[in-house]
PDB file of C-alpha atoms in Angstrom:
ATOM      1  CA  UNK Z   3       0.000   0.000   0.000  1.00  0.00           C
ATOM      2  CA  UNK Z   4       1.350   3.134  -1.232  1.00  0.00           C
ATOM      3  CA  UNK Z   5       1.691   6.384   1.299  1.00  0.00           C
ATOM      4  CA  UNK Z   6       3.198   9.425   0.847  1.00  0.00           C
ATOM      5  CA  UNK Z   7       6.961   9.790   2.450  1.00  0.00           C
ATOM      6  CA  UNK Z   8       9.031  12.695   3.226  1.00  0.00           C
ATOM      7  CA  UNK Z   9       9.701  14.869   0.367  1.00  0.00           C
ATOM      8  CA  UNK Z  10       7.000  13.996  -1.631  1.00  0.00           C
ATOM      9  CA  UNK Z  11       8.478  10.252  -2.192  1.00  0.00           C
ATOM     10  CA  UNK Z  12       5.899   7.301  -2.216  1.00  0.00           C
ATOM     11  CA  UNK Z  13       7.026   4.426   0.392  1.00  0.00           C
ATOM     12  CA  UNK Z  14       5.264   1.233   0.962  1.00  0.00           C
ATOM     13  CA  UNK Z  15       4.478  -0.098   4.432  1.00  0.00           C
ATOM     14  CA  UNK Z  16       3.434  -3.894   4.486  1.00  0.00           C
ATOM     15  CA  UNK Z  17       2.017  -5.143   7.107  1.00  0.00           C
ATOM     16  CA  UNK Z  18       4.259  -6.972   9.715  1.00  0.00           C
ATOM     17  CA  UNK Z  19       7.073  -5.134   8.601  1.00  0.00           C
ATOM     18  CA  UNK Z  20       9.245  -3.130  11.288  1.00  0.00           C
ATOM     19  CA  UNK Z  21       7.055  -0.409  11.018  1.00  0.00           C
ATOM     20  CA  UNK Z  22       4.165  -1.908  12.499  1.00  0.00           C
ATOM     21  CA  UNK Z  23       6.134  -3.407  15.865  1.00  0.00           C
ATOM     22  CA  UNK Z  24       7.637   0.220  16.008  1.00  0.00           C
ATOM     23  CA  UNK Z  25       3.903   1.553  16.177  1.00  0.00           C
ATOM     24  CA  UNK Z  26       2.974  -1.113  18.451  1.00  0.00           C
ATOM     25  CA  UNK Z  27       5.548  -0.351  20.836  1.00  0.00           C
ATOM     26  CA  UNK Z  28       4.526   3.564  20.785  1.00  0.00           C
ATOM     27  CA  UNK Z  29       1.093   2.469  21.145  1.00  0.00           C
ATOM     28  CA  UNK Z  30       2.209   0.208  24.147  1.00  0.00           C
ATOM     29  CA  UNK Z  31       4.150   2.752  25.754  1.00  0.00           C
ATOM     30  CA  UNK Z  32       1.379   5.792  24.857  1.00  0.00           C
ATOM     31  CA  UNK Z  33      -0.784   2.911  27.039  1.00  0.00           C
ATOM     32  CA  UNK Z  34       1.153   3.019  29.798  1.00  0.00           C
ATOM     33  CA  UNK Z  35       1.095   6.717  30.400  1.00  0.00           C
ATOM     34  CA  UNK Z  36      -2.547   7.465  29.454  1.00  0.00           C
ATOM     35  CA  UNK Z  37      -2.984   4.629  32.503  1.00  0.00           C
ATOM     36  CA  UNK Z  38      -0.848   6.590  34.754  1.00  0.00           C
ATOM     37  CA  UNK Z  39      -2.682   9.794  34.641  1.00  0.00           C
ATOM     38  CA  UNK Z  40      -5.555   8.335  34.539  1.00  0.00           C
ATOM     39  CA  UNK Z  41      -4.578   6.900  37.524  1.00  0.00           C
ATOM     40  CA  UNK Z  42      -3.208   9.927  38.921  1.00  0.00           C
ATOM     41  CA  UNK Z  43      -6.300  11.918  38.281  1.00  0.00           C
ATOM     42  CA  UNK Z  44      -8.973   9.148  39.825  1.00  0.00           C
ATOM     43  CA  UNK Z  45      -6.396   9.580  43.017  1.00  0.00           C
ATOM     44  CA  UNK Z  46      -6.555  13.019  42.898  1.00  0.00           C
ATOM     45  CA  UNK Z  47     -10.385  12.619  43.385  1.00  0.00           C
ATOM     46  CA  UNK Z  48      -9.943  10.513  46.639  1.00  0.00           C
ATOM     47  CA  UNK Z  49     -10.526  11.996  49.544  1.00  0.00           C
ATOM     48  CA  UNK Z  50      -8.871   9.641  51.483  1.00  0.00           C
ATOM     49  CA  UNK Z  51      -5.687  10.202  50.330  1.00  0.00           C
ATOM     50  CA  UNK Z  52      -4.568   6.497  49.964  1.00  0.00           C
ATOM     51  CA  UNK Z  53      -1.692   4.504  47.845  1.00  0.00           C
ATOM     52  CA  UNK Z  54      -1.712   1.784  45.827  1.00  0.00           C
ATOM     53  CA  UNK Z  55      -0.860  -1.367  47.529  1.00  0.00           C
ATOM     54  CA  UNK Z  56       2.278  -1.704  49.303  1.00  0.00           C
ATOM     55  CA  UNK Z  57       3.022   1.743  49.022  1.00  0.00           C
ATOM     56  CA  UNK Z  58       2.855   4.177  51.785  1.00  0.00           C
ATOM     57  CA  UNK Z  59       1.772   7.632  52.060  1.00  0.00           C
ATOM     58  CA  UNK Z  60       4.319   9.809  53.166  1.00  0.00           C
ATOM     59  CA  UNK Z  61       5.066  13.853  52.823  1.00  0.00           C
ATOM     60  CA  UNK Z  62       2.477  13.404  49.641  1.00  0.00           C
ATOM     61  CA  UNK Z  63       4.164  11.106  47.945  1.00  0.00           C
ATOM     62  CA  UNK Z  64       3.728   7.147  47.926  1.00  0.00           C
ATOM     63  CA  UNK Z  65       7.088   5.642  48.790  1.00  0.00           C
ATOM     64  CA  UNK Z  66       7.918   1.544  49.010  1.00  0.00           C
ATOM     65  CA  UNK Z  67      10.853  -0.288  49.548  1.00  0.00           C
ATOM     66  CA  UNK Z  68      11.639  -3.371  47.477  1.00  0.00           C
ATOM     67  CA  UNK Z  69      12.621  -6.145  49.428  1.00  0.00           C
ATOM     68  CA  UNK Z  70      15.527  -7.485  46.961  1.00  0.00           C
ATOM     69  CA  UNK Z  71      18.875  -6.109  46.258  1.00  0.00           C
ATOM     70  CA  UNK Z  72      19.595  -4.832  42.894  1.00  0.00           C
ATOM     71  CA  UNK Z  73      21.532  -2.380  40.805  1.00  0.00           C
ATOM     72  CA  UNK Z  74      20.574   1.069  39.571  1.00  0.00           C
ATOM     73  CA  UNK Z  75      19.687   0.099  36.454  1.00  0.00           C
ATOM     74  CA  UNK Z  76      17.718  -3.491  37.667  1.00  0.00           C
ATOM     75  CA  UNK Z  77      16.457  -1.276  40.577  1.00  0.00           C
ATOM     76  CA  UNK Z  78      15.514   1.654  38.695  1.00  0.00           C
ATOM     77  CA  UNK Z  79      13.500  -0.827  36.089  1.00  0.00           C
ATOM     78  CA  UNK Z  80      11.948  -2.649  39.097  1.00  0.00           C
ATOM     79  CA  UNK Z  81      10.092   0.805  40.477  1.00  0.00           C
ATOM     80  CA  UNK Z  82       8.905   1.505  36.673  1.00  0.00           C
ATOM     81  CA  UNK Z  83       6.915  -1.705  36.633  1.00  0.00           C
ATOM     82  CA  UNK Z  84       5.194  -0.628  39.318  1.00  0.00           C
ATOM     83  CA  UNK Z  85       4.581   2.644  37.601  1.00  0.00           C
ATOM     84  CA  UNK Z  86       7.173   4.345  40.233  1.00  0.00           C
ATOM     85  CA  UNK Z  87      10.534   5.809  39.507  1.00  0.00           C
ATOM     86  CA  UNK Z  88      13.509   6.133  42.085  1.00  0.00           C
ATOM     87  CA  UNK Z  89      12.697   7.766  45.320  1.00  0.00           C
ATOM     88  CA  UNK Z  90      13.973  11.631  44.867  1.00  0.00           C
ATOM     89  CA  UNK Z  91      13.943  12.964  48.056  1.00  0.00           C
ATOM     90  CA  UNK Z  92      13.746  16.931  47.939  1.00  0.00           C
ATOM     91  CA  UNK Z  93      12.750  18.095  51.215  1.00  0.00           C
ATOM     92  CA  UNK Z  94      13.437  17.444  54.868  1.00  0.00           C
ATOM     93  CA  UNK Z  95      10.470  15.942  55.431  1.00  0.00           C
ATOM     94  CA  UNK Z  96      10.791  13.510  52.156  1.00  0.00           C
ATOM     95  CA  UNK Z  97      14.024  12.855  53.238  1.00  0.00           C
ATOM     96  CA  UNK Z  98      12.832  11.663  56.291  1.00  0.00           C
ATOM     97  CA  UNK Z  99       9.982   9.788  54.659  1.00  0.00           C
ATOM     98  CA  UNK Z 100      12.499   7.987  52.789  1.00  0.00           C
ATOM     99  CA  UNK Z 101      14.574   7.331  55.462  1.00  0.00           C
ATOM    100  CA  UNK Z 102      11.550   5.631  57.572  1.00  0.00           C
ATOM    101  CA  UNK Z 103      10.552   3.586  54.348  1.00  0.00           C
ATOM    102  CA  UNK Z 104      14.035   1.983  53.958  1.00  0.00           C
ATOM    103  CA  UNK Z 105      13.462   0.221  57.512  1.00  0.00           C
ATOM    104  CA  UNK Z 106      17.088   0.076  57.999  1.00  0.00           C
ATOM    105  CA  UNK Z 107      18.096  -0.994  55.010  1.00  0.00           C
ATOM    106  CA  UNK Z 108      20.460   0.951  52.443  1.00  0.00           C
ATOM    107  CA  UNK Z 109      18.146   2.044  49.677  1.00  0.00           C
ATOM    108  CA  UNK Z 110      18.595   3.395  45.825  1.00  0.00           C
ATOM    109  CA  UNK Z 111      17.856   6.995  45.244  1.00  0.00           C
ATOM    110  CA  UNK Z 112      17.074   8.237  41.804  1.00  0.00           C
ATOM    111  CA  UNK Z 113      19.281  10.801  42.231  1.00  0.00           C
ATOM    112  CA  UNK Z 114      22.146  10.854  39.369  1.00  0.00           C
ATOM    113  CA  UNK Z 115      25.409  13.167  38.477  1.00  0.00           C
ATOM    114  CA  UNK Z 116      24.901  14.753  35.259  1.00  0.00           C
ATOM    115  CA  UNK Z 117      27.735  13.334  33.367  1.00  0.00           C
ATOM    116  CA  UNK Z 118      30.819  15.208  32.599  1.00  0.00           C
ATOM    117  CA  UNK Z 119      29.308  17.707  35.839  1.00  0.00           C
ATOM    118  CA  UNK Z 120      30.834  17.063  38.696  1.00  0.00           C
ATOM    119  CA  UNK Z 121      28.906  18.207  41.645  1.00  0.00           C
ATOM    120  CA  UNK Z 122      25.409  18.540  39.470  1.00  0.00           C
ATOM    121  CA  UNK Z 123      22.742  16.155  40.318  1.00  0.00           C
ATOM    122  CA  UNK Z 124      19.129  15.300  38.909  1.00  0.00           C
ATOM    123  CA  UNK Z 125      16.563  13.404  39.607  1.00  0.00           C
ATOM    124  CA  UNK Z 126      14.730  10.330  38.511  1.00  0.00           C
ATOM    125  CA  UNK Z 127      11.663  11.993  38.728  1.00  0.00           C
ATOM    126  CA  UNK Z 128      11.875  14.696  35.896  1.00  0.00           C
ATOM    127  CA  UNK Z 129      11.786  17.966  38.209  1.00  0.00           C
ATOM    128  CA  UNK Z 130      15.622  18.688  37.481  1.00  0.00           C
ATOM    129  CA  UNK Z 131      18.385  19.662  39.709  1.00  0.00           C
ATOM    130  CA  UNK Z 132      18.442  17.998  43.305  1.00  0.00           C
ATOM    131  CA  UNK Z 133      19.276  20.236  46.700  1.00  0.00           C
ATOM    132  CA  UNK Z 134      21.629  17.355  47.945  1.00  0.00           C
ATOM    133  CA  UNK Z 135      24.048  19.544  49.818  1.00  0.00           C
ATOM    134  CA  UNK Z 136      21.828  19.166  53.092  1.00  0.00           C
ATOM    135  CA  UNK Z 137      21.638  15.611  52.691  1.00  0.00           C
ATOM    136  CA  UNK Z 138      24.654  13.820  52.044  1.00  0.00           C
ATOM    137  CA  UNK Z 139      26.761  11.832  54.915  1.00  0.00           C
ATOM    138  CA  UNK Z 140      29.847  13.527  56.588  1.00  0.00           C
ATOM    139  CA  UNK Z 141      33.034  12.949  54.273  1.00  0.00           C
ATOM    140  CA  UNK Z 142      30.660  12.208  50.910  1.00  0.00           C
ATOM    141  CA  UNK Z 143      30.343  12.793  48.035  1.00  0.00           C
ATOM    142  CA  UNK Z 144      34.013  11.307  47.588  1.00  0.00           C
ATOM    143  CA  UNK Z 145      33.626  10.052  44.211  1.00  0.00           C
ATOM    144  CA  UNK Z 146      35.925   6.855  45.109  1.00  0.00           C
ATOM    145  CA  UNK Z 147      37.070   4.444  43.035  1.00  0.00           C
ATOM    146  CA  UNK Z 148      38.785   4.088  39.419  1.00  0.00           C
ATOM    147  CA  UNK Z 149      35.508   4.485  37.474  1.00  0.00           C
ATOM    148  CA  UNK Z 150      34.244   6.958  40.044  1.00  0.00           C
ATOM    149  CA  UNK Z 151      30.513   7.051  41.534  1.00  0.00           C
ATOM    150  CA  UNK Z 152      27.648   8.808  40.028  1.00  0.00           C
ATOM    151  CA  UNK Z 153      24.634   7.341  41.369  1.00  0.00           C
ATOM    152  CA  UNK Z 154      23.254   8.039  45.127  1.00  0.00           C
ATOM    153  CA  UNK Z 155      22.069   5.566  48.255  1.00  0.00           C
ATOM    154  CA  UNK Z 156      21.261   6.500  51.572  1.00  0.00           C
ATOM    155  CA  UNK Z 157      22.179   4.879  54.573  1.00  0.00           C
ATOM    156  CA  UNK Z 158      18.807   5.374  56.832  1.00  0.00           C
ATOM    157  CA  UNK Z 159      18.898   6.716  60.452  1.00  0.00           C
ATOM    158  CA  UNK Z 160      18.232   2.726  61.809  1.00  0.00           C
ATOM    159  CA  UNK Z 161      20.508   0.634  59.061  1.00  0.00           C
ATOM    160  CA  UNK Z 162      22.760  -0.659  61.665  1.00  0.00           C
ATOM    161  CA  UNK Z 163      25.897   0.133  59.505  1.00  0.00           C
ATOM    162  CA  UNK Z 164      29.242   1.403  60.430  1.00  0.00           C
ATOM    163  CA  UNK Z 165      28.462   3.977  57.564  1.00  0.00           C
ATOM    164  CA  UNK Z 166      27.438   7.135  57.923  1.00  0.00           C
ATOM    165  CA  UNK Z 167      23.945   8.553  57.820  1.00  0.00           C
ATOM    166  CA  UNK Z 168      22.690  10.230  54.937  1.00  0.00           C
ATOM    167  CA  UNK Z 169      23.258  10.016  51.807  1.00  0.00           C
ATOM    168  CA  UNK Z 170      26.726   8.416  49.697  1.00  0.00           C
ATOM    169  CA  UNK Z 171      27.471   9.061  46.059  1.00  0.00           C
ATOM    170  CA  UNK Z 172      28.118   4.749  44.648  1.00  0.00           C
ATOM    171  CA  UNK Z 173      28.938   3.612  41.310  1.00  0.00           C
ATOM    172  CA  UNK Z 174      25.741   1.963  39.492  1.00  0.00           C
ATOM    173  CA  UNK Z 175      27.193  -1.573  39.909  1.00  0.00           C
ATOM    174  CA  UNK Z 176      26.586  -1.750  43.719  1.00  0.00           C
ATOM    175  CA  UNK Z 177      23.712  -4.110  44.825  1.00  0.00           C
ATOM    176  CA  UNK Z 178      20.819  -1.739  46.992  1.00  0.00           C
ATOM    177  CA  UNK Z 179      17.091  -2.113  47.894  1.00  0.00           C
ATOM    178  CA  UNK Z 180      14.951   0.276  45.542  1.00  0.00           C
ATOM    179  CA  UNK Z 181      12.978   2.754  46.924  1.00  0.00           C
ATOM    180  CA  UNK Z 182      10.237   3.490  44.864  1.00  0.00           C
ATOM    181  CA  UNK Z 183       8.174   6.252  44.228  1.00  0.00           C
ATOM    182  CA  UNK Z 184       5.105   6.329  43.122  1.00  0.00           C
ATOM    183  CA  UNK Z 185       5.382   8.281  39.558  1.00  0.00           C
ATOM    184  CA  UNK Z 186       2.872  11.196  38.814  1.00  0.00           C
ATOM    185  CA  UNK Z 187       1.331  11.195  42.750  1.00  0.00           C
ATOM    186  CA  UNK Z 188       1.900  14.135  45.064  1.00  0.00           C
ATOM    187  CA  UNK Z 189      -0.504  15.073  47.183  1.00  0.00           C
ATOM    188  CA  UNK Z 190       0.551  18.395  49.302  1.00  0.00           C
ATOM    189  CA  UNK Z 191      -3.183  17.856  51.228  1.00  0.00           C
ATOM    190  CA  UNK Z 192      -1.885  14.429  52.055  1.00  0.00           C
ATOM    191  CA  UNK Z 193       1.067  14.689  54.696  1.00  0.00           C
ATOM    192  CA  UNK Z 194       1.204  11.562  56.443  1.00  0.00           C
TER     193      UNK Z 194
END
């Protein structure tokens, strides 16, 4: 079937060519978001100001730690199945939230160093730069090792660790518990 291409060129699109799995996978993806805000908007019109399951409501967002070890990338994957990204503490009071979720337990934060911008971090959750001064450990970020360490985990208030609290600048390949945040859900009304 004949269509017109770019230029005025004619191209023909057959079907299951690589054209229709790339539309199927825009379609699948397009899915996934138009669930998510519809999501988001039905939980805007609770009242009760409640998470999905196995999240909890903290500082308006919804916050869950995974209970397996993974890293960044397997972690940050893991919290986008569940419609979630990488916790991205920006506040005391998130930050606190976060550190109560972990349960002692070092966590992932989807807070990354902008390549090639040392000292520059952004988040996970698409609202730019990070305030981590406030939050990181005494002595970090020390960028240690040969390949250096551009991803963030925080060692909670309870962890049991002879690490410091607060947060730690770690190289992707490390093995953490995700913290996930729920993606699209804040709730300033809802300050558990």
């Amino acid at each position: 079937m004949p269509r017109r291409g770019a230029a005025g060129t004619t191209a023909r699109v057959y079907p299951g060519s690589g054209n229709m799995a790339a539309a199927g996978l825009v379609l699948v993806r397009l899915l996934m978001v138009l669930a998510a805000v519809v999501s988001t908007l039905t939980a805007l019109n609770d009242p009760t100001c409640e998470c999905p399951d196995g999240f909890k409501l903290c500082a308006g967002h919804c916050l869950r730690r995974l209970d397996r070890v993974l890293t960044y990338d397997e972690a940050r994957i893991m919290c986008a199945g569940l419609g979630a990204h990488l916790a991205v503490p920006r506040t005391e009071a998130e930050n606190q939230c976060a550190d109560s979720t972990a349960a002692g337990q070092l966590v992932w934060l989807g807070v990354t160093e902008v390549p090639g911008d040392e000292g520059h971090y952004v988040g996970a959750d698409a609202c730019g730069d990070v305030p981590v001064g406030q939050f990181w450990a005494s002595g970090q970020p020390e960028n240690y090792g040969p390949r250096g360490e551009d991803r963030v985990v925080m060692v909670p208030h309870d962890s049991g660790t002879v690490h410091a609290v607060g947060w730690h600048d770690n190289p992707a390949e490390q093995e953490w518990h995700p913290l996930c945040q729920r993606s699209l859900f804040y709730r300033p009304d809802c300050v558990n």
